[in-house]
Short mmCIF file of the C-alpha atoms (twelve columns), coordinates in Angstrom:
data_MODEL
# 
_entry.id   MODEL 
# 
loop_
_atom_site.group_PDB 
_atom_site.id 
_atom_site.type_symbol 
_atom_site.label_atom_id 
_atom_site.label_alt_id 
_atom_site.label_comp_id 
_atom_site.label_asym_id 
_atom_site.label_seq_id 
_atom_site.Cartn_x 
_atom_site.Cartn_y 
_atom_site.Cartn_z 
_atom_site.pdbx_PDB_model_num 
ATOM 1  C CA . UNK A 1  -8.107  91.926 -154.479 1 
ATOM 2  C CA . UNK A 2  -6.946  88.628 -155.966 1 
ATOM 3  C CA . UNK A 3  -4.131  86.426 -154.777 1 
ATOM 4  C CA . UNK A 4  -1.997  84.228 -157.013 1 
ATOM 5  C CA . UNK A 5  -2.711  80.515 -156.845 1 
ATOM 6  C CA . UNK A 6  -0.240  78.591 -154.694 1 
ATOM 7  C CA . UNK A 7  2.483   76.696 -156.552 1 
ATOM 8  C CA . UNK A 8  2.616   73.791 -154.123 1 
ATOM 9  C CA . UNK A 9  -0.188  71.882 -152.467 1 
ATOM 10 C CA . UNK A 10 -0.477  68.982 -150.015 1 
ATOM 11 C CA . UNK A 11 -3.053  66.238 -149.599 1 
ATOM 12 C CA . UNK A 12 -4.821  66.382 -146.252 1 
ATOM 13 C CA . UNK A 13 -7.199  63.926 -144.573 1 
ATOM 14 C CA . UNK A 14 -9.488  64.298 -141.554 1 
ATOM 15 C CA . UNK A 15 -10.675 61.773 -138.960 1 
ATOM 16 C CA . UNK A 16 -13.700 60.909 -141.114 1 
ATOM 17 C CA . UNK A 17 -11.344 59.816 -143.941 1 
ATOM 18 C CA . UNK A 18 -12.326 62.824 -146.046 1 
ATOM 19 C CA . UNK A 19 -9.574  64.090 -148.365 1 
ATOM 20 C CA . UNK A 20 -8.764  67.534 -149.717 1 
ATOM 21 C CA . UNK A 21 -5.926  69.607 -151.128 1 
ATOM 22 C CA . UNK A 22 -4.443  72.457 -149.127 1 
ATOM 23 C CA . UNK A 23 -1.873  75.144 -149.988 1 
ATOM 24 C CA . UNK A 24 1.490   73.874 -148.727 1 
ATOM 25 C CA . UNK A 25 2.496   77.342 -147.506 1 
ATOM 26 C CA . UNK A 26 -0.389  77.504 -145.007 1 
ATOM 27 C CA . UNK A 27 -0.679  75.654 -141.690 1 
ATOM 28 C CA . UNK A 28 -2.808  72.510 -141.874 1 
ATOM 29 C CA . UNK A 29 -6.229  73.282 -140.362 1 
ATOM 30 C CA . UNK A 30 -7.257  71.758 -137.037 1 
ATOM 31 C CA . UNK A 31 -8.762  68.314 -137.467 1 
ATOM 32 C CA . UNK A 32 -6.773  67.550 -140.641 1 
ATOM 33 C CA . UNK A 33 -3.409  65.854 -141.120 1 
ATOM 34 C CA . UNK A 34 -0.889  66.091 -143.919 1 
ATOM 35 C CA . UNK A 35 -0.838  62.990 -146.129 1 
ATOM 36 C CA . UNK A 36 1.649   63.945 -148.863 1 
ATOM 37 C CA . UNK A 37 4.738   65.917 -149.648 1 
ATOM 38 C CA . UNK A 38 4.226   69.299 -151.338 1 
ATOM 39 C CA . UNK A 39 3.445   68.871 -155.038 1 
ATOM 40 C CA . UNK A 40 1.558   70.444 -157.923 1 
ATOM 41 C CA . UNK A 41 -2.195  70.652 -157.391 1 
ATOM 42 C CA . UNK A 42 -2.876  68.217 -160.260 1 
ATOM 43 C CA . UNK A 43 -0.532  65.653 -158.677 1 
ATOM 44 C CA . UNK A 44 -2.285  65.990 -155.323 1 
ATOM 45 C CA . UNK A 45 -5.699  65.594 -156.941 1 
ATOM 46 C CA . UNK A 46 -4.518  62.488 -158.805 1 
ATOM 47 C CA . UNK A 47 -3.196  61.020 -155.541 1 
ATOM 48 C CA . UNK A 48 -6.519  61.667 -153.808 1 
ATOM 49 C CA . UNK A 49 -8.434  60.101 -156.691 1 
ATOM 50 C CA . UNK A 50 -6.258  56.986 -156.461 1 
ATOM 51 C CA . UNK A 51 -6.474  56.677 -152.656 1 
ATOM 52 C CA . UNK A 52 -10.011 57.830 -151.861 1 
ATOM 53 C CA . UNK A 53 -12.097 55.059 -153.376 1 
ATOM 54 C CA . UNK A 54 -15.028 55.313 -150.948 1 
ATOM 55 C CA . UNK A 55 -16.203 58.886 -150.278 1 
ATOM 56 C CA . UNK A 56 -18.482 57.889 -147.389 1 
ATOM 57 C CA . UNK A 57 -17.488 59.276 -143.975 1 
ATOM 58 C CA . UNK A 58 -15.709 56.774 -141.714 1 
ATOM 59 C CA . UNK A 59 -18.648 56.676 -139.261 1 
ATOM 60 C CA . UNK A 60 -21.053 55.669 -142.043 1 
ATOM 61 C CA . UNK A 61 -18.671 52.978 -143.327 1 
ATOM 62 C CA . UNK A 62 -18.458 51.550 -139.787 1 
ATOM 63 C CA . UNK A 63 -22.237 51.646 -139.333 1 
ATOM 64 C CA . UNK A 64 -22.768 49.801 -142.610 1 
ATOM 65 C CA . UNK A 65 -20.103 47.136 -141.942 1 
# 
C-alpha cells in the first residue's frame, strides 16, 4: 500500500547539528527539534543546504577545534 507524499515539511535538527526534513503533519521524533515553519519539501531542502555548511557531527567539530 502506498501513501501520498506529504504536502508540507519542516526542517529538523538534532543535538549533533544534523539536519533533515520531516513531514509537518507528524510529531517531531525524540531527539530532534523543529527549525522551520511548514513549507514545501524543496524549500526545506534549500534551507538546509544554506544552513548546514559543515556536515560533521557536533562532537567531531568540538574534538577538532
